[in-house]
Amino acid sequence: MRYGMGAEVLQDISFTLDPGSFHFLTGPSGAGKTSLLKLLYLAHRPSRGLVTMFGDDVTSAPRSALPRLRRRIGVVFQEYRLLDHMSAIDNVAMPLRIAGGADEAKIREHVEELLIWVGLKDRMHARPPTLSGGEKQRVAIARAVIAKPELLLADEPTGNVDPDMARRLMHLFVELNKLGTTTVVATHDLELVEEMGGAVMQLSAGGLTHSPASEGQIRNPHRPHKGLTP
Ligand SMILES: Nc1ncnc2c1ncn2[C@@H]1O[C@H](COP(=O)(O)OP(=O)(O)O)[C@@H](O)[C@H]1O
Ligand SMILES: [Mg+2]
């Protein structure tokens, strides 16, 4: 992968994510974590090589095919990318409304339950410009997981919250993973990675130095729960 005519920022990387696996993506700032995630959420095409997603080659897929693929992917962007003119509730409800099929009362109930669980009970009606970095991060995470996507990509999703909230948010990812969502969490919080014990892909200088461990299973799930929100 390269940006424009620049040098390659990722090269000779080869890996497979088994359906339902959980992986951390680690590496120092500038190692290429965000760039690799861009290839996976189809925001960027590789300058050479192949990306296969849900069994299909997406490298040469027409642009018109991308929205349908993206709807199967939940993304937590490093810079959140919330819609500033909408409340936290409406931002989080978006994937459910786009998917269609659920009635509005159900959507509301589901969204409010999740926002309460991530500690935003009193901020549900606020618009993103009035939220703190950590609050925006939690809205972005709620939006990414609400529709139970097949693939979840999270870019430094706990970078702006305290350690207790980081654990709570990781728990959400683990619960989603248990429901079958293939999960990749980019982070440089090695303490959290060690504590959670998932498979680790380590990037350095544009290369992948550690391939995913065979199963990609979380070793140390926190409290077990049936649903996404207890
Ligand atoms: N939009 C961009 N245009 C040009 N170069 C970029 C852009 N985004 C990232 N880079 C470069 O790509 C490399 C990897 O960056 P990035 O993927 O953001 O790493 P990380 O997320 O691990 O911090 C860095 O050298 C960075 O400067
Ligand atoms: Mg990054």
PDB file of C-alpha atoms and ligand atoms in Angstrom:
ATOM      1  CA  MET A   1       0.000   0.000   0.000  1.00  0.00           C
ATOM      2  CA  ARG A   2       1.159   3.500  -0.808  1.00  0.00           C
ATOM      3  CA  TYR A   3      -0.355   6.960  -0.541  1.00  0.00           C
ATOM      4  CA  GLY A   4      -0.355   8.645  -3.939  1.00  0.00           C
ATOM      5  CA  MET A   5       3.076   8.313  -5.501  1.00  0.00           C
ATOM      6  CA  GLY A   6       4.772   7.983  -2.108  1.00  0.00           C
ATOM      7  CA  ALA A   7       6.858   5.067  -0.896  1.00  0.00           C
ATOM      8  CA  GLU A   8       5.070   1.882   0.123  1.00  0.00           C
ATOM      9  CA  VAL A   9       3.922   2.122   3.740  1.00  0.00           C
ATOM     10  CA  LEU A  10       2.976  -1.577   3.878  1.00  0.00           C
ATOM     11  CA  GLN A  11       4.633  -4.310   1.879  1.00  0.00           C
ATOM     12  CA  ASP A  12       4.638  -8.087   1.544  1.00  0.00           C
ATOM     13  CA  ILE A  13       1.997  -8.627   4.178  1.00  0.00           C
ATOM     14  CA  SER A  14       0.051 -11.853   4.002  1.00  0.00           C
ATOM     15  CA  PHE A  15      -2.490 -13.101   6.515  1.00  0.00           C
ATOM     16  CA  THR A  16      -5.912 -14.661   6.858  1.00  0.00           C
ATOM     17  CA  LEU A  17      -8.512 -13.799   9.468  1.00  0.00           C
ATOM     18  CA  ASP A  18     -10.622 -16.839  10.201  1.00  0.00           C
ATOM     19  CA  PRO A  19     -14.336 -16.096  10.559  1.00  0.00           C
ATOM     20  CA  GLY A  20     -15.100 -15.429  14.226  1.00  0.00           C
ATOM     21  CA  SER A  21     -11.474 -14.865  15.251  1.00  0.00           C
ATOM     22  CA  PHE A  22     -10.230 -12.020  17.447  1.00  0.00           C
ATOM     23  CA  HIS A  23      -6.956 -10.220  16.765  1.00  0.00           C
ATOM     24  CA  PHE A  24      -5.063  -7.314  18.170  1.00  0.00           C
ATOM     25  CA  LEU A  25      -3.032  -5.258  15.727  1.00  0.00           C
ATOM     26  CA  THR A  26      -0.096  -3.648  17.474  1.00  0.00           C
ATOM     27  CA  GLY A  27       2.920  -1.609  16.529  1.00  0.00           C
ATOM     28  CA  PRO A  28       4.389   1.807  17.273  1.00  0.00           C
ATOM     29  CA  SER A  29       2.886   5.011  15.935  1.00  0.00           C
ATOM     30  CA  GLY A  30       3.543   5.225  12.198  1.00  0.00           C
ATOM     31  CA  ALA A  31       3.933   1.454  11.820  1.00  0.00           C
ATOM     32  CA  GLY A  32       0.929   1.273   9.498  1.00  0.00           C
ATOM     33  CA  LYS A  33      -1.968   0.084  11.715  1.00  0.00           C
ATOM     34  CA  THR A  34      -4.444   2.628  10.379  1.00  0.00           C
ATOM     35  CA  SER A  35      -3.236   2.029   6.813  1.00  0.00           C
ATOM     36  CA  LEU A  36      -3.777  -1.718   7.129  1.00  0.00           C
ATOM     37  CA  LEU A  37      -7.280  -1.135   8.514  1.00  0.00           C
ATOM     38  CA  LYS A  38      -8.011   1.160   5.544  1.00  0.00           C
ATOM     39  CA  LEU A  39      -7.304  -1.777   3.243  1.00  0.00           C
ATOM     40  CA  LEU A  40      -9.695  -3.890   5.305  1.00  0.00           C
ATOM     41  CA  TYR A  41     -12.563  -1.412   5.347  1.00  0.00           C
ATOM     42  CA  LEU A  42     -12.084  -0.825   1.652  1.00  0.00           C
ATOM     43  CA  ALA A  43     -11.223   2.854   1.900  1.00  0.00           C
ATOM     44  CA  HIS A  44      -7.976   2.263   0.035  1.00  0.00           C
ATOM     45  CA  ARG A  45      -6.984  -0.249  -2.616  1.00  0.00           C
ATOM     46  CA  PRO A  46      -3.576  -1.912  -2.464  1.00  0.00           C
ATOM     47  CA  SER A  47      -1.088  -0.696  -5.078  1.00  0.00           C
ATOM     48  CA  ARG A  48      -0.213  -4.353  -5.647  1.00  0.00           C
ATOM     49  CA  GLY A  49      -1.378  -7.602  -4.110  1.00  0.00           C
ATOM     50  CA  LEU A  50      -4.797  -8.931  -3.280  1.00  0.00           C
ATOM     51  CA  VAL A  51      -7.445  -8.371  -0.625  1.00  0.00           C
ATOM     52  CA  THR A  52     -10.149 -10.990  -0.327  1.00  0.00           C
ATOM     53  CA  MET A  53     -13.125 -10.208   1.867  1.00  0.00           C
ATOM     54  CA  PHE A  54     -16.043 -12.521   2.727  1.00  0.00           C
ATOM     55  CA  GLY A  55     -14.660 -14.872   0.095  1.00  0.00           C
ATOM     56  CA  ASP A  56     -14.529 -12.379  -2.785  1.00  0.00           C
ATOM     57  CA  ASP A  57     -11.652 -10.481  -4.351  1.00  0.00           C
ATOM     58  CA  VAL A  58     -12.330  -6.874  -3.397  1.00  0.00           C
ATOM     59  CA  THR A  59      -9.168  -5.513  -5.003  1.00  0.00           C
ATOM     60  CA  SER A  60     -10.859  -5.295  -8.371  1.00  0.00           C
ATOM     61  CA  ALA A  61     -14.466  -4.989  -7.184  1.00  0.00           C
ATOM     62  CA  PRO A  62     -16.263  -2.084  -8.835  1.00  0.00           C
ATOM     63  CA  ARG A  63     -16.755   0.989  -6.683  1.00  0.00           C
ATOM     64  CA  SER A  64     -20.508   0.396  -6.786  1.00  0.00           C
ATOM     65  CA  ALA A  65     -20.037  -2.914  -4.947  1.00  0.00           C
ATOM     66  CA  LEU A  66     -18.274  -1.332  -1.973  1.00  0.00           C
ATOM     67  CA  PRO A  67     -21.227   0.113   0.004  1.00  0.00           C
ATOM     68  CA  ARG A  68     -22.858  -3.302   0.257  1.00  0.00           C
ATOM     69  CA  LEU A  69     -19.611  -4.816   1.524  1.00  0.00           C
ATOM     70  CA  ARG A  70     -19.012  -1.965   3.960  1.00  0.00           C
ATOM     71  CA  ARG A  71     -22.420  -2.493   5.527  1.00  0.00           C
ATOM     72  CA  ARG A  72     -21.124  -5.854   6.748  1.00  0.00           C
ATOM     73  CA  ILE A  73     -18.203  -4.136   8.495  1.00  0.00           C
ATOM     74  CA  GLY A  74     -18.308  -2.063  11.683  1.00  0.00           C
ATOM     75  CA  VAL A  75     -15.517   0.483  11.954  1.00  0.00           C
ATOM     76  CA  VAL A  76     -14.308   2.556  14.901  1.00  0.00           C
ATOM     77  CA  PHE A  77     -12.216   5.273  13.285  1.00  0.00           C
ATOM     78  CA  GLN A  78      -9.254   6.696  15.158  1.00  0.00           C
ATOM     79  CA  GLU A  79     -10.741  10.165  14.634  1.00  0.00           C
ATOM     80  CA  TYR A  80     -14.342   8.956  15.366  1.00  0.00           C
ATOM     81  CA  ARG A  81     -16.012  10.442  12.236  1.00  0.00           C
ATOM     82  CA  LEU A  82     -19.335  11.114  13.898  1.00  0.00           C
ATOM     83  CA  LEU A  83     -21.992  13.232  12.203  1.00  0.00           C
ATOM     84  CA  ASP A  84     -21.887  16.548  14.025  1.00  0.00           C
ATOM     85  CA  HIS A  85     -25.430  17.620  13.228  1.00  0.00           C
ATOM     86  CA  MET A  86     -26.959  14.495  14.764  1.00  0.00           C
ATOM     87  CA  SER A  87     -27.417  13.510  18.406  1.00  0.00           C
ATOM     88  CA  ALA A  88     -25.433  10.633  19.906  1.00  0.00           C
ATOM     89  CA  ILE A  89     -28.601   8.509  19.650  1.00  0.00           C
ATOM     90  CA  ASP A  90     -29.040   9.241  15.957  1.00  0.00           C
ATOM     91  CA  ASN A  91     -25.363   8.583  15.208  1.00  0.00           C
ATOM     92  CA  VAL A  92     -25.549   5.185  16.890  1.00  0.00           C
ATOM     93  CA  ALA A  93     -28.936   4.342  15.323  1.00  0.00           C
ATOM     94  CA  MET A  94     -27.655   5.000  11.801  1.00  0.00           C
ATOM     95  CA  PRO A  95     -26.448   1.461  10.936  1.00  0.00           C
ATOM     96  CA  LEU A  96     -29.755  -0.024  12.147  1.00  0.00           C
ATOM     97  CA  ARG A  97     -31.783   2.497  10.155  1.00  0.00           C
ATOM     98  CA  ILE A  98     -29.693   1.862   7.034  1.00  0.00           C
ATOM     99  CA  ALA A  99     -30.101  -1.897   7.446  1.00  0.00           C
ATOM    100  CA  GLY A 100     -33.868  -1.427   7.699  1.00  0.00           C
ATOM    101  CA  GLY A 101     -36.305  -4.023   8.958  1.00  0.00           C
ATOM    102  CA  ALA A 102     -36.509  -2.941  12.600  1.00  0.00           C
ATOM    103  CA  ASP A 103     -39.209  -0.621  13.874  1.00  0.00           C
ATOM    104  CA  GLU A 104     -38.215   2.747  15.270  1.00  0.00           C
ATOM    105  CA  ALA A 105     -39.269   2.025  18.866  1.00  0.00           C
ATOM    106  CA  LYS A 106     -37.099  -1.104  18.933  1.00  0.00           C
ATOM    107  CA  ILE A 107     -34.154   0.792  17.458  1.00  0.00           C
ATOM    108  CA  ARG A 108     -34.505   3.535  20.068  1.00  0.00           C
ATOM    109  CA  GLU A 109     -34.671   1.046  22.909  1.00  0.00           C
ATOM    110  CA  HIS A 110     -31.645  -0.877  21.671  1.00  0.00           C
ATOM    111  CA  VAL A 111     -29.555   2.271  21.093  1.00  0.00           C
ATOM    112  CA  GLU A 112     -30.431   3.776  24.468  1.00  0.00           C
ATOM    113  CA  GLU A 113     -29.561   0.540  26.249  1.00  0.00           C
ATOM    114  CA  LEU A 114     -26.141   0.449  24.605  1.00  0.00           C
ATOM    115  CA  LEU A 115     -25.437   4.136  25.268  1.00  0.00           C
ATOM    116  CA  ILE A 116     -26.329   3.663  28.931  1.00  0.00           C
ATOM    117  CA  TRP A 117     -23.996   0.697  29.060  1.00  0.00           C
ATOM    118  CA  VAL A 118     -21.061   2.729  27.745  1.00  0.00           C
ATOM    119  CA  GLY A 119     -21.786   5.369  30.389  1.00  0.00           C
ATOM    120  CA  LEU A 120     -23.511   7.970  28.222  1.00  0.00           C
ATOM    121  CA  LYS A 121     -26.963   7.995  29.830  1.00  0.00           C
ATOM    122  CA  ASP A 122     -26.844  11.752  30.332  1.00  0.00           C
ATOM    123  CA  ARG A 123     -25.251  12.539  26.962  1.00  0.00           C
ATOM    124  CA  MET A 124     -27.554  10.638  24.614  1.00  0.00           C
ATOM    125  CA  HIS A 125     -29.164  13.751  23.163  1.00  0.00           C
ATOM    126  CA  ALA A 126     -25.927  15.705  22.862  1.00  0.00           C
ATOM    127  CA  ARG A 127     -24.325  16.400  19.497  1.00  0.00           C
ATOM    128  CA  PRO A 128     -20.707  15.363  18.967  1.00  0.00           C
ATOM    129  CA  PRO A 129     -19.191  18.886  19.033  1.00  0.00           C
ATOM    130  CA  THR A 130     -20.283  19.190  22.666  1.00  0.00           C
ATOM    131  CA  LEU A 131     -18.830  15.805  23.693  1.00  0.00           C
ATOM    132  CA  SER A 132     -15.373  15.138  25.126  1.00  0.00           C
ATOM    133  CA  GLY A 133     -12.900  12.959  23.215  1.00  0.00           C
ATOM    134  CA  GLY A 134     -13.671   9.960  25.408  1.00  0.00           C
ATOM    135  CA  GLU A 135     -17.423  10.472  25.005  1.00  0.00           C
ATOM    136  CA  LYS A 136     -17.097  10.698  21.231  1.00  0.00           C
ATOM    137  CA  GLN A 137     -14.997   7.559  21.266  1.00  0.00           C
ATOM    138  CA  ARG A 138     -17.756   5.689  23.089  1.00  0.00           C
ATOM    139  CA  VAL A 139     -20.430   6.915  20.673  1.00  0.00           C
ATOM    140  CA  ALA A 140     -18.216   5.755  17.788  1.00  0.00           C
ATOM    141  CA  ILE A 141     -17.804   2.340  19.382  1.00  0.00           C
ATOM    142  CA  ALA A 142     -21.540   2.000  20.048  1.00  0.00           C
ATOM    143  CA  ARG A 143     -22.239   2.877  16.404  1.00  0.00           C
ATOM    144  CA  ALA A 144     -19.721   0.298  15.177  1.00  0.00           C
ATOM    145  CA  VAL A 145     -21.130  -2.590  17.218  1.00  0.00           C
ATOM    146  CA  ILE A 146     -24.880  -1.830  17.291  1.00  0.00           C
ATOM    147  CA  ALA A 147     -25.777  -3.764  14.137  1.00  0.00           C
ATOM    148  CA  LYS A 148     -23.600  -6.770  15.039  1.00  0.00           C
ATOM    149  CA  PRO A 149     -21.414  -6.610  11.917  1.00  0.00           C
ATOM    150  CA  GLU A 150     -19.644  -9.653  10.475  1.00  0.00           C
ATOM    151  CA  LEU A 151     -16.308  -7.869  10.755  1.00  0.00           C
ATOM    152  CA  LEU A 152     -15.385  -5.245  13.343  1.00  0.00           C
ATOM    153  CA  LEU A 153     -12.331  -3.023  12.834  1.00  0.00           C
ATOM    154  CA  ALA A 154     -11.422  -0.728  15.707  1.00  0.00           C
ATOM    155  CA  ASP A 155      -8.568   1.775  15.451  1.00  0.00           C
ATOM    156  CA  GLU A 156      -7.159   2.688  18.881  1.00  0.00           C
ATOM    157  CA  PRO A 157     -10.684   2.481  20.323  1.00  0.00           C
ATOM    158  CA  THR A 158      -9.633   2.998  23.921  1.00  0.00           C
ATOM    159  CA  GLY A 159      -7.073   5.743  23.370  1.00  0.00           C
ATOM    160  CA  ASN A 160      -9.139   8.420  25.091  1.00  0.00           C
ATOM    161  CA  VAL A 161     -10.739   6.701  28.053  1.00  0.00           C
ATOM    162  CA  ASP A 162      -9.493   5.689  31.495  1.00  0.00           C
ATOM    163  CA  PRO A 163      -8.339   2.095  32.137  1.00  0.00           C
ATOM    164  CA  ASP A 164     -11.638   0.973  33.713  1.00  0.00           C
ATOM    165  CA  MET A 165     -13.663   2.217  30.751  1.00  0.00           C
ATOM    166  CA  ALA A 166     -11.093   0.686  28.381  1.00  0.00           C
ATOM    167  CA  ARG A 167     -11.802  -2.714  29.954  1.00  0.00           C
ATOM    168  CA  ARG A 168     -15.527  -2.177  29.732  1.00  0.00           C
ATOM    169  CA  LEU A 169     -15.247  -1.312  26.039  1.00  0.00           C
ATOM    170  CA  MET A 170     -12.986  -4.281  25.353  1.00  0.00           C
ATOM    171  CA  HIS A 171     -15.642  -6.415  27.011  1.00  0.00           C
ATOM    172  CA  LEU A 172     -18.118  -5.165  24.423  1.00  0.00           C
ATOM    173  CA  PHE A 173     -15.787  -6.286  21.633  1.00  0.00           C
ATOM    174  CA  VAL A 174     -15.314  -9.682  23.263  1.00  0.00           C
ATOM    175  CA  GLU A 175     -19.085 -10.156  23.604  1.00  0.00           C
ATOM    176  CA  LEU A 176     -19.588  -9.203  19.974  1.00  0.00           C
ATOM    177  CA  ASN A 177     -16.818 -11.607  18.971  1.00  0.00           C
ATOM    178  CA  LYS A 178     -18.566 -14.384  20.890  1.00  0.00           C
ATOM    179  CA  LEU A 179     -21.649 -13.737  18.768  1.00  0.00           C
ATOM    180  CA  GLY A 180     -19.490 -14.503  15.727  1.00  0.00           C
ATOM    181  CA  THR A 181     -18.035 -11.143  14.662  1.00  0.00           C
ATOM    182  CA  THR A 182     -14.483 -11.370  13.338  1.00  0.00           C
ATOM    183  CA  THR A 183     -12.641  -8.650  15.234  1.00  0.00           C
ATOM    184  CA  VAL A 184      -9.450  -6.642  14.728  1.00  0.00           C
ATOM    185  CA  VAL A 185      -8.509  -4.088  17.387  1.00  0.00           C
ATOM    186  CA  ALA A 186      -5.549  -1.840  16.644  1.00  0.00           C
ATOM    187  CA  THR A 187      -3.906  -0.568  19.798  1.00  0.00           C
ATOM    188  CA  HIS A 188      -0.582   0.343  21.258  1.00  0.00           C
ATOM    189  CA  ASP A 189      -1.842  -0.473  24.768  1.00  0.00           C
ATOM    190  CA  LEU A 190       0.261  -3.594  25.285  1.00  0.00           C
ATOM    191  CA  GLU A 191      -0.898  -3.952  28.875  1.00  0.00           C
ATOM    192  CA  LEU A 192      -4.492  -4.339  27.714  1.00  0.00           C
ATOM    193  CA  VAL A 193      -3.405  -6.800  24.998  1.00  0.00           C
ATOM    194  CA  GLU A 194      -1.525  -8.863  27.566  1.00  0.00           C
ATOM    195  CA  GLU A 195      -4.525  -8.847  29.886  1.00  0.00           C
ATOM    196  CA  MET A 196      -7.016  -9.851  27.182  1.00  0.00           C
ATOM    197  CA  GLY A 197      -4.738 -12.443  25.628  1.00  0.00           C
ATOM    198  CA  GLY A 198      -5.979 -12.543  22.007  1.00  0.00           C
ATOM    199  CA  ALA A 199      -3.894 -13.299  18.940  1.00  0.00           C
ATOM    200  CA  VAL A 200      -1.510 -10.492  18.065  1.00  0.00           C
ATOM    201  CA  MET A 201      -0.475  -9.160  14.682  1.00  0.00           C
ATOM    202  CA  GLN A 202       2.512  -6.887  15.106  1.00  0.00           C
ATOM    203  CA  LEU A 203       3.437  -4.284  12.537  1.00  0.00           C
ATOM    204  CA  SER A 204       6.806  -2.624  12.331  1.00  0.00           C
ATOM    205  CA  ALA A 205       8.373  -0.651   9.506  1.00  0.00           C
ATOM    206  CA  GLY A 206       5.562  -1.597   7.130  1.00  0.00           C
ATOM    207  CA  GLY A 207       5.886  -5.349   7.638  1.00  0.00           C
ATOM    208  CA  LEU A 208       3.969  -7.855   9.715  1.00  0.00           C
ATOM    209  CA  THR A 209       6.444  -9.441  12.096  1.00  0.00           C
ATOM    210  CA  HIS A 210       4.017 -11.654  13.978  1.00  0.00           C
ATOM    211  CA  SER A 211       1.357 -13.564  12.145  1.00  0.00           C
ATOM    212  CA  PRO A 212      -1.943 -14.257  13.856  1.00  0.00           C
ATOM    213  CA  ALA A 213      -1.736 -17.127  16.328  1.00  0.00           C
ATOM    214  CA  SER A 214      -3.561 -20.129  14.988  1.00  0.00           C
ATOM    215  CA  GLU A 215      -7.037 -19.774  16.438  1.00  0.00           C
ATOM    216  CA  GLY A 216      -7.404 -16.110  17.281  1.00  0.00           C
ATOM    217  CA  GLN A 217      -9.367 -16.859  20.416  1.00  0.00           C
ATOM    218  CA  ILE A 218      -9.538 -14.572  23.403  1.00  0.00           C
ATOM    219  CA  ARG A 219      -7.851 -16.349  26.281  1.00  0.00           C
ATOM    220  CA  ASN A 220      -9.275 -14.299  29.047  1.00  0.00           C
ATOM    221  CA  PRO A 221     -12.844 -13.187  28.398  1.00  0.00           C
ATOM    222  CA  HIS A 222     -14.220 -11.009  31.143  1.00  0.00           C
ATOM    223  CA  ARG A 223     -17.614 -11.728  32.669  1.00  0.00           C
ATOM    224  CA  PRO A 224     -19.681 -13.968  30.413  1.00  0.00           C
ATOM    225  CA  HIS A 225     -23.032 -12.589  29.256  1.00  0.00           C
ATOM    226  CA  LYS A 226     -25.667 -13.707  26.809  1.00  0.00           C
ATOM    227  CA  GLY A 227     -26.263 -10.491  24.910  1.00  0.00           C
ATOM    228  CA  LEU A 228     -24.061  -7.659  23.855  1.00  0.00           C
ATOM    229  CA  THR A 229     -25.165  -5.507  26.773  1.00  0.00           C
ATOM    230  CA  PRO A 230     -25.797  -7.212  30.100  1.00  0.00           C
TER     231      PRO A 230
HETATM  232  N1  LIG B   1      -2.916  10.196   4.294  1.00  0.00           N
HETATM  233  C1  LIG B   1      -1.604   9.904   4.256  1.00  0.00           C
HETATM  234  N2  LIG B   1      -0.815  10.392   3.270  1.00  0.00           N
HETATM  235  C2  LIG B   1       0.503  10.072   3.216  1.00  0.00           C
HETATM  236  N3  LIG B   1       1.131   9.298   4.116  1.00  0.00           N
HETATM  237  C3  LIG B   1       0.403   8.788   5.127  1.00  0.00           C
HETATM  238  C4  LIG B   1      -1.007   9.083   5.251  1.00  0.00           C
HETATM  239  N4  LIG B   1      -1.478   8.425   6.358  1.00  0.00           N
HETATM  240  C5  LIG B   1      -0.414   7.785   6.880  1.00  0.00           C
HETATM  241  N5  LIG B   1       0.712   8.008   6.159  1.00  0.00           N
HETATM  242  C6  LIG B   1       2.036   7.421   6.432  1.00  0.00           C
HETATM  243  O1  LIG B   1       1.915   6.013   6.439  1.00  0.00           O
HETATM  244  C7  LIG B   1       2.701   5.426   7.461  1.00  0.00           C
HETATM  245  C8  LIG B   1       1.828   4.583   8.366  1.00  0.00           C
HETATM  246  O2  LIG B   1       0.900   5.431   9.044  1.00  0.00           O
HETATM  247  P1  LIG B   1      -0.350   4.891   9.833  1.00  0.00           P
HETATM  248  O3  LIG B   1      -0.983   3.821   9.039  1.00  0.00           O
HETATM  249  O4  LIG B   1      -1.185   6.064  10.205  1.00  0.00           O
HETATM  250  O5  LIG B   1       0.359   4.247  11.124  1.00  0.00           O
HETATM  251  P2  LIG B   1      -0.224   3.966  12.589  1.00  0.00           P
HETATM  252  O6  LIG B   1      -1.726   3.921  12.498  1.00  0.00           O
HETATM  253  O7  LIG B   1       0.383   2.658  12.992  1.00  0.00           O
HETATM  254  O8  LIG B   1       0.249   5.076  13.468  1.00  0.00           O
HETATM  255  C9  LIG B   1       3.397   6.580   8.191  1.00  0.00           C
HETATM  256  O9  LIG B   1       4.681   6.714   7.660  1.00  0.00           O
HETATM  257  C10 LIG B   1       2.518   7.767   7.834  1.00  0.00           C
HETATM  258  O10 LIG B   1       3.290   8.946   7.814  1.00  0.00           O
HETATM  259 MG    MG B   2      -3.189   4.956  13.472  1.00  0.00          MG
END
